[in-house]
Structure formats: C-alpha cells, structure tokens
mmCIF file of C-alpha atoms in Angstrom:
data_model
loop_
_atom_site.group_PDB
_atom_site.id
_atom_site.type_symbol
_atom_site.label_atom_id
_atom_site.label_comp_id
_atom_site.label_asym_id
_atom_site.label_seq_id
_atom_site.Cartn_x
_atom_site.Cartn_y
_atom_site.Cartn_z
ATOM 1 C CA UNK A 1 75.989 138.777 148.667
ATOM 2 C CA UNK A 2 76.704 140.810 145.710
ATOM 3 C CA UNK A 3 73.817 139.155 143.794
ATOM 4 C CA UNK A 4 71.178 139.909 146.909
ATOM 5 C CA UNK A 5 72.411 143.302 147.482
ATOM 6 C CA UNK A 6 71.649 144.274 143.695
ATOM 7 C CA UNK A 7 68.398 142.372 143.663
ATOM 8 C CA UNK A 8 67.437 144.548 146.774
ATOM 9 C CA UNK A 9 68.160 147.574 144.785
ATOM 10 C CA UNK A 10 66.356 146.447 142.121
ATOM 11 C CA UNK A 11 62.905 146.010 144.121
ATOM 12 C CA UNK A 12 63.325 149.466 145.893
ATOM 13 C CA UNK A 13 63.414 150.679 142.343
ATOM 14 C CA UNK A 14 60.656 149.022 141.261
ATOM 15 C CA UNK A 15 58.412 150.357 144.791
ATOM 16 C CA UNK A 16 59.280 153.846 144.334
ATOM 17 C CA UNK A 17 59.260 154.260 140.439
ATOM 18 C CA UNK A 18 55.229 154.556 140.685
ATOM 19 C CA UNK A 19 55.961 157.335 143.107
ATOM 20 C CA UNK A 20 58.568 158.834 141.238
ATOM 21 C CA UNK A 21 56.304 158.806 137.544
ATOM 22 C CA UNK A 22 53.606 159.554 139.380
ATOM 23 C CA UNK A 23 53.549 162.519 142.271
ATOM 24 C CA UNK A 24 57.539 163.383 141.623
ATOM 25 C CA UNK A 25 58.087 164.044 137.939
ATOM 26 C CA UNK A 26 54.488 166.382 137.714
ATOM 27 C CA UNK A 27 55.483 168.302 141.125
ATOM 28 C CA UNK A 28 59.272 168.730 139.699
ATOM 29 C CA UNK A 29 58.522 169.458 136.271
ATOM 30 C CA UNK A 30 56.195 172.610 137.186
ATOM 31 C CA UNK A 31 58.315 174.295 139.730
ATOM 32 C CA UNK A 32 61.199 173.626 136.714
ATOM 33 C CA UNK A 33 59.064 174.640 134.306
ATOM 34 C CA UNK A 34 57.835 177.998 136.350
ATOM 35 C CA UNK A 35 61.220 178.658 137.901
ATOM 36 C CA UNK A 36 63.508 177.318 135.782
ATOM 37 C CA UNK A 37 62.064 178.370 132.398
ATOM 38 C CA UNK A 38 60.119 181.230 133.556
ATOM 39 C CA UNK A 39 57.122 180.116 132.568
ATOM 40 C CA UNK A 40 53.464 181.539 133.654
ATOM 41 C CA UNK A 41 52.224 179.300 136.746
ATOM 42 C CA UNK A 42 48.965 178.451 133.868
ATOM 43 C CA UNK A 43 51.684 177.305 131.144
ATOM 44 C CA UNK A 44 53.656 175.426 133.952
ATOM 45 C CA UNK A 45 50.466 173.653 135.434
ATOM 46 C CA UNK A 46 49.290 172.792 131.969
ATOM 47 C CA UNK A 47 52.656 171.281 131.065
ATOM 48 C CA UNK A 48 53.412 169.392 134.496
ATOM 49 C CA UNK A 49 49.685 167.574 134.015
ATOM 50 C CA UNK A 50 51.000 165.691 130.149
ATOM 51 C CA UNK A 51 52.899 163.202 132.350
ATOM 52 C CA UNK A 52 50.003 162.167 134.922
ATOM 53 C CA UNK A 53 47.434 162.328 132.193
ATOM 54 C CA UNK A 54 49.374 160.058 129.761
ATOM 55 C CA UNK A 55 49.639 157.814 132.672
ATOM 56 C CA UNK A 56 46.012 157.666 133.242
ATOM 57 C CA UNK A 57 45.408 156.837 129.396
ATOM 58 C CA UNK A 58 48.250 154.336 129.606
ATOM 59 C CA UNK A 59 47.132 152.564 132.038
ATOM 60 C CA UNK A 60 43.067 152.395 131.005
ATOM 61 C CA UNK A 61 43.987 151.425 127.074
ATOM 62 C CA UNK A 62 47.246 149.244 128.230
ATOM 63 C CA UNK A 63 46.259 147.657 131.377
ATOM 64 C CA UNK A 64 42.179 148.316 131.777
ATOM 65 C CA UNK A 65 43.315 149.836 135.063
ATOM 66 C CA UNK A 66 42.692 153.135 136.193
ATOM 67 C CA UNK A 67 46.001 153.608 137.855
ATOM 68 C CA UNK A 68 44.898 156.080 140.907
ATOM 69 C CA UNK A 69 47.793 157.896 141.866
ATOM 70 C CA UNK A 70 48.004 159.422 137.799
ATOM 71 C CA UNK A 71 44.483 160.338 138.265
ATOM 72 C CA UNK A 72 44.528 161.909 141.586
ATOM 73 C CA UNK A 73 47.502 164.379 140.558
ATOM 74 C CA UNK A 74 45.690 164.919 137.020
ATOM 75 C CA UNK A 75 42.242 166.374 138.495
ATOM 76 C CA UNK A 76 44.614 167.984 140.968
ATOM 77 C CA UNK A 77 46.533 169.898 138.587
ATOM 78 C CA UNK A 78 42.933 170.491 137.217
ATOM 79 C CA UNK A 79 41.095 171.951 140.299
ATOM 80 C CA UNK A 80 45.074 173.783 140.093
ATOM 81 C CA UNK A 81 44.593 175.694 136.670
ATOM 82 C CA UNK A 82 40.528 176.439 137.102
ATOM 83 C CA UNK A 83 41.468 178.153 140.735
ATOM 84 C CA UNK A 84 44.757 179.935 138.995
ATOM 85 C CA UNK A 85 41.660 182.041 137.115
ATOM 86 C CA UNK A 86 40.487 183.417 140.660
ATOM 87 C CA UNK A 87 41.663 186.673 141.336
ATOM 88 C CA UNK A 88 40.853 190.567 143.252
ATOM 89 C CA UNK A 89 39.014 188.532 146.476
ATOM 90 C CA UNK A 90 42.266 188.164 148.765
ATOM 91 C CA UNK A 91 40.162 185.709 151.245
ATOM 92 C CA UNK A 92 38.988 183.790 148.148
ATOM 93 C CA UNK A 93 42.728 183.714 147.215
ATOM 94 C CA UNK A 94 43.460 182.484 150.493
ATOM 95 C CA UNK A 95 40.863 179.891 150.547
ATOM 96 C CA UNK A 96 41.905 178.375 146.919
ATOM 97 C CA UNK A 97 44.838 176.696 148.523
ATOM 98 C CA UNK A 98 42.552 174.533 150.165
ATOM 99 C CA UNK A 99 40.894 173.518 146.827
ATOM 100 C CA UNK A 100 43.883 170.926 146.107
ATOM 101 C CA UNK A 101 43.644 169.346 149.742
ATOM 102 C CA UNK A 102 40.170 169.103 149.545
ATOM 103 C CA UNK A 103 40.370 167.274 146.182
ATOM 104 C CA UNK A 104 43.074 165.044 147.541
ATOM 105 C CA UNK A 105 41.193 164.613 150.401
ATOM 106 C CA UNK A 106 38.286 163.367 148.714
ATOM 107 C CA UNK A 107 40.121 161.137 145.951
ATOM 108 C CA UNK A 108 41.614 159.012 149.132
ATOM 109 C CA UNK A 109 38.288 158.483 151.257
ATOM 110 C CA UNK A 110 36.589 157.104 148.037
ATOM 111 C CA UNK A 111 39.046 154.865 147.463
ATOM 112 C CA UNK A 112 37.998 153.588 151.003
ATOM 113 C CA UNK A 113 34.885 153.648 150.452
ATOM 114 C CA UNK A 114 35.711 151.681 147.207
ATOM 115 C CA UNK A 115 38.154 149.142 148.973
ATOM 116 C CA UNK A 116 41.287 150.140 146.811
ATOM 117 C CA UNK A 117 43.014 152.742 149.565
ATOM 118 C CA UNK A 118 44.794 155.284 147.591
ATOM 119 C CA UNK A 119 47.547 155.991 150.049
ATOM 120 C CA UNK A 120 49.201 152.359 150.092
ATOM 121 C CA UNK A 121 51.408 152.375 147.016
ATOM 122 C CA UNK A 122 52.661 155.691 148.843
ATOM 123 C CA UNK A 123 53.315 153.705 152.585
ATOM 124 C CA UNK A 124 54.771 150.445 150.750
ATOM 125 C CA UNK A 125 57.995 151.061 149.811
ATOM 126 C CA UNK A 126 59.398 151.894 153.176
ATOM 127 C CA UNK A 127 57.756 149.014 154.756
ATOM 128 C CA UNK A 128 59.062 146.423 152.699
ATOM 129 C CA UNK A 129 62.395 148.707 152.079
ATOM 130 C CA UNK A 130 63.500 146.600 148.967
ATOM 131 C CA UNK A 131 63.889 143.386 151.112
ATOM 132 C CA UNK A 132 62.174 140.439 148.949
ATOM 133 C CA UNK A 133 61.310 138.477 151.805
ATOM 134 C CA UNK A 134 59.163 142.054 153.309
ATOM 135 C CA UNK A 135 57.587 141.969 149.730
ATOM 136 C CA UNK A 136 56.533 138.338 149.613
ATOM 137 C CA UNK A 137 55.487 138.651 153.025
ATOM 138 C CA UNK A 138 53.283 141.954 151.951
ATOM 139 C CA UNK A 139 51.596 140.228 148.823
ATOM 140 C CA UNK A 140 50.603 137.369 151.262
ATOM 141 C CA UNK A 141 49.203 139.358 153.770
ATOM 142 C CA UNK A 142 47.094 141.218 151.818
ATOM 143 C CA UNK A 143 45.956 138.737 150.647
ATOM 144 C CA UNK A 144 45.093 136.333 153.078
ATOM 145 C CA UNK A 145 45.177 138.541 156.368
ATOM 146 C CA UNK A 146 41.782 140.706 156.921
ATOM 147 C CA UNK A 147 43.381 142.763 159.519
ATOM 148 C CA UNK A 148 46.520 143.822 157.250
ATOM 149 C CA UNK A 149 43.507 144.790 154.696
ATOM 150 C CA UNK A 150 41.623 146.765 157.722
ATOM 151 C CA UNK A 151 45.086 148.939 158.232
ATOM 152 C CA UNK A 152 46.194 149.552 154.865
ATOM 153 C CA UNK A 153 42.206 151.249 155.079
ATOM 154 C CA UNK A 154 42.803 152.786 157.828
ATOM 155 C CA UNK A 155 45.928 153.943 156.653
ATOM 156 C CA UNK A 156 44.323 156.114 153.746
ATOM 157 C CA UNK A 157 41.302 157.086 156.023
ATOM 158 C CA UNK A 158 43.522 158.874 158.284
ATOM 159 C CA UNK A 159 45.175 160.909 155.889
ATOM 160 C CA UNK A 160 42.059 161.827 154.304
ATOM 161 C CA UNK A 161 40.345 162.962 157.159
ATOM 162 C CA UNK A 162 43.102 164.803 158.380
ATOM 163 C CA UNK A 163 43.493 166.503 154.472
ATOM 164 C CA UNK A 164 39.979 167.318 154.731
ATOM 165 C CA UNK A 165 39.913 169.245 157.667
ATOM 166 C CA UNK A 166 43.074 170.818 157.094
ATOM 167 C CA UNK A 167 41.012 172.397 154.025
ATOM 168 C CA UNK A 168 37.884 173.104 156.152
ATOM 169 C CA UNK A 169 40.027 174.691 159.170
ATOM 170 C CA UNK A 170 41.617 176.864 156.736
ATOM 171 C CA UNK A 171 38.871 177.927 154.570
ATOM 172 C CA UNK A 172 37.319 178.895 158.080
ATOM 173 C CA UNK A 173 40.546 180.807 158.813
ATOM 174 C CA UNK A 174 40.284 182.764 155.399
ATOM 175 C CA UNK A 175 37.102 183.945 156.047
ATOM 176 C CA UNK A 176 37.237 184.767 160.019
ATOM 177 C CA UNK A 177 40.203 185.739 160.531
ATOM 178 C CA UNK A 178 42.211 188.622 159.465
ATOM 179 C CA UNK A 179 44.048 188.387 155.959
ATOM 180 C CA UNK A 180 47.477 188.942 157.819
ATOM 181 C CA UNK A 181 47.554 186.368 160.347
ATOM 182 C CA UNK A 182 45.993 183.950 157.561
ATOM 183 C CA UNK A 183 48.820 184.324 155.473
ATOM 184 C CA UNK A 184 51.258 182.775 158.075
ATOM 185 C CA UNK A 185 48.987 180.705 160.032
ATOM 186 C CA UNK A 186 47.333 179.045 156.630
ATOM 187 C CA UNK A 187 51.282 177.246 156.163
ATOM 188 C CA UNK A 188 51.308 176.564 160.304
ATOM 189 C CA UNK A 189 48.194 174.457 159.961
ATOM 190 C CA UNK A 190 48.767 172.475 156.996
ATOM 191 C CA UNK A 191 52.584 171.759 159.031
ATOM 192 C CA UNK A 192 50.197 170.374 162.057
ATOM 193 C CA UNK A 193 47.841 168.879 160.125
ATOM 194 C CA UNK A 194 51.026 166.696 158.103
ATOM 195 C CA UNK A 195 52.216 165.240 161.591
ATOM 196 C CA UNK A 196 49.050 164.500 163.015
ATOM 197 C CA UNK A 197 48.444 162.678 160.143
ATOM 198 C CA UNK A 198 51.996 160.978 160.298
ATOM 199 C CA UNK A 199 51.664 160.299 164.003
ATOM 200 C CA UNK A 200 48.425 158.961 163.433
ATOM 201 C CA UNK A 201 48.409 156.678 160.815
ATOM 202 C CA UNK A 202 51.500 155.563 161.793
ATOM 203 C CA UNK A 203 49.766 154.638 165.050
ATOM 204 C CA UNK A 204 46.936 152.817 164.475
ATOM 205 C CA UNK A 205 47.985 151.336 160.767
ATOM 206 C CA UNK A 206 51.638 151.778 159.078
ATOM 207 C CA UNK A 207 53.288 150.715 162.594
ATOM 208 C CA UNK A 208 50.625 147.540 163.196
ATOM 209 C CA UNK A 209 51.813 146.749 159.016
ATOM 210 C CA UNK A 210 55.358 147.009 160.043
ATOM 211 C CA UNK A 211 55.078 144.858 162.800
ATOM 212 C CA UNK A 212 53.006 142.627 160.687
ATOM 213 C CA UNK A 213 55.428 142.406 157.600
ATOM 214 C CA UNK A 214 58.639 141.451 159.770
ATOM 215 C CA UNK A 215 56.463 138.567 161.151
ATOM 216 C CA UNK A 216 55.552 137.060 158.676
ATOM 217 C CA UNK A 217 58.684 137.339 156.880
ATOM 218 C CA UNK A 218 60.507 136.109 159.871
ATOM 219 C CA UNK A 219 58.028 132.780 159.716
ATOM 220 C CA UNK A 220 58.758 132.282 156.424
ATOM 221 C CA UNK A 221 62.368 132.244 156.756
ATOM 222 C CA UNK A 222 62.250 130.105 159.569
ATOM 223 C CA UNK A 223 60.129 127.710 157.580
ATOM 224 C CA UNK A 224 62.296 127.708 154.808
ATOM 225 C CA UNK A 225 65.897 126.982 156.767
ATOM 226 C CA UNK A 226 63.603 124.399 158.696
ATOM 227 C CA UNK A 227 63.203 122.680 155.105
ATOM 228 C CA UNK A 228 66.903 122.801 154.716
ATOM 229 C CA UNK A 229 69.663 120.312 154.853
ATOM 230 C CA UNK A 230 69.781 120.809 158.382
ATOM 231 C CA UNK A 231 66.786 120.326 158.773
ATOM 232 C CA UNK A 232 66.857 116.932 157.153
ATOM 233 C CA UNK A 233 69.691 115.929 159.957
ATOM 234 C CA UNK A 234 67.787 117.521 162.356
ATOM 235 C CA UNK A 235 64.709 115.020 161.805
ATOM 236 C CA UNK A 236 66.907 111.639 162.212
ATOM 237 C CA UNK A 237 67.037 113.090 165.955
ATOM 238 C CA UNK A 238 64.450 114.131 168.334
ATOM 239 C CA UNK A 239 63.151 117.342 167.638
ATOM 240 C CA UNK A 240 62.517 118.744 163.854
ATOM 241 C CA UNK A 241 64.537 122.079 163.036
ATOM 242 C CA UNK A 242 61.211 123.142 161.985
ATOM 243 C CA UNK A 243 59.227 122.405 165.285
ATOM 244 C CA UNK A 244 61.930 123.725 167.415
ATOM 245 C CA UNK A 245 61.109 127.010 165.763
ATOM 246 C CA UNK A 246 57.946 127.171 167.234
#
C-alpha cells in the first residue's frame, strides 16, 4: 500500500513539474521580483523570462525538442516588455492587456493546426491524477485511439478561440467604450471568457478524455486479474475469469 501510495505521488510529481518549471516559476518569480524586491515591472519581466528561455534552449540543444509551453511564456513575456514601452494613450493602455491573450491565443491554435495541441500537458495531470494505471491508459490512447487524438485537439482549440476573442472583445471595448467602464468591465470579460472556456472544453473534450481514460484503465485491470491465479482456476471450470468480464 505504502509502496503504491508513494509511487502515485511520485507520477503526480512528475505531471505537474512541466507546469510548475514552466508557467509557475516565470509567473511567481515576477510578481516576487516586482513586489517582493521592488523591482521596475521591465527589470521584473526581464528577469522572470531567464527560466522559460533556458528551458527553450535546453530542450532544442538537449532533447532537439522545442518544448512548447517554455516557448509560449518566453514570447509572452516578450510581447510583455515591448507593450510595457507604451504609454500617454489610456485606450492603447487598455488595449495592451489583450496583447498577451492574443499571443497565447495564437501559440495554441497553431499547435492545432500543427497536430501537437499546446494545452494538453496543461489538462493531463488531473485526468490521470497520479494513478499509473490512468497514465498507461493515456499513453495508449493516444496512441492508438483517433478520437482521444480528435479531443485532446479540440481541447486546445477551445481555449484558443475563446483567448482570442476575449482579446478582440476587449480591444473593441477599449476603443468604444468609455475608459471608466473599460477599466472594470476589461477584468469581467476575461472572468467570462475563463469559464466558457472551462465549461466548454470540458464539454466536448476533457470530460469525453475522462470518461475515456477510466475505461480503458478499467479494461486493463480487468484483463490483468483475468490473467491471474484465479483466473487459472477459473479456466478448469466453465466460464474464463477473463470472459466473464465481458
């Protein structure tokens, strides 16, 4: 029990550390480095992008991977420090917000479009929740099952359409609407635009996974206890442990 229980924890580690390296420690190191250390949100962008940029040069001279989610907050923190320069225009200064979505946005329809969907390392880990049979279960769906493949696309297609509009709503709102109701309502649309995009994608892909996942893990279990000892007994009677399972 002991043993399973640790190897559990062990797997969960392993699913979110790309999460934690790579959208966590750039995020937490610039509001510690701009609140914490008082430094100027430039200095703090600059030094929360080292981490997501030596990532990205890891992973192309290490593993001849570009590892996406590195990349994604590097041009990010990017688009970040070139719209930190925009100033006087308090629409424009409005609208810049919508700068990161849009590049977010855009990073996870290519990788559609490309067939590696950006937002699955990010949905993974609480699907498969640490549980090696989910993760076995996971590798051979994806690899086998075209309609696991079609969600995990859907998945990231969702959330980039609804990032992309989010940015086009409010860049409309900047420029339309008065500066005063933009400056509430700009926070009020990204919250609706993050649960449509939960409620959503969890619709038509991360629920269909779920469901998916526990199936196939459940076959596999019941194919290996059918291989069992019991299952040896089993066959000197009438019905296979196995076959009774189906």
């Amino acid at each position: 029990m002991t043993t399973n229980t640790e190897s559990q924890s062990q797997s969960k580690a392993a699913n979110f550390a790309p999460l934690l390296v790579d959208v966590a420690v750039p995020i937490g190191s610039y509001y510690l480095f701009k609140n914490g250390f008082g430094t100027s949100t430039l200095m703090a962008l600059a030094l929360s992008s080292v981490a997501p940029a030596v990532r990205t040069v890891w992973s192309l001279a290490k593993e001849r991977t570009v590892n996406a989610f590195a990349m994604l907050i590097l041009c990010v923190n990017v688009v970040a420090l070139l719209l930190s320069f925009v100033a006087g225009d308090p629409r424009l200064m409005l609208a810049k917000d919508s700068g990161v979505s849009s590049v977010i946005a855009i990073g996870v329809l290519v990788s559609v479009v490309m067939g590696k969907p950006m937002m699955t390392p990010a949905m993974k880990p609480w699907l498969v929740k640490g549980d090696a049979a989910r993760e076995a279960a996971w590798a051979r769906l994806q690899a086998g099952s075209p309609g696991f493949r079609r969600a995990e696309r859907v998945f990231s297609l969702v959330w980039g359409v609804v990032l992309l509009a989010e940015c086009v709503v409010r860049v409309v709102g900047a420029y339309t609407l008065p500066v005063d109701t933009m400056v509430w309502l700009g926070s009020v649309i990204l919250v609706v635009g993050m649960t449509l995009g939960f409620l959503i994608s969890g619709a038509l892909a991360a629920g269909p996974m779920a469901h998916m996942v526990i199936a196939e893990a459940g076959c596999e279990g019941a194919v290996v206890a059918g291989s069992g000892p019991a299952a040896s007994a089993g066959t000197r009677g009438s019905v296979p442990a196995v076959a009774a399972t189906r």
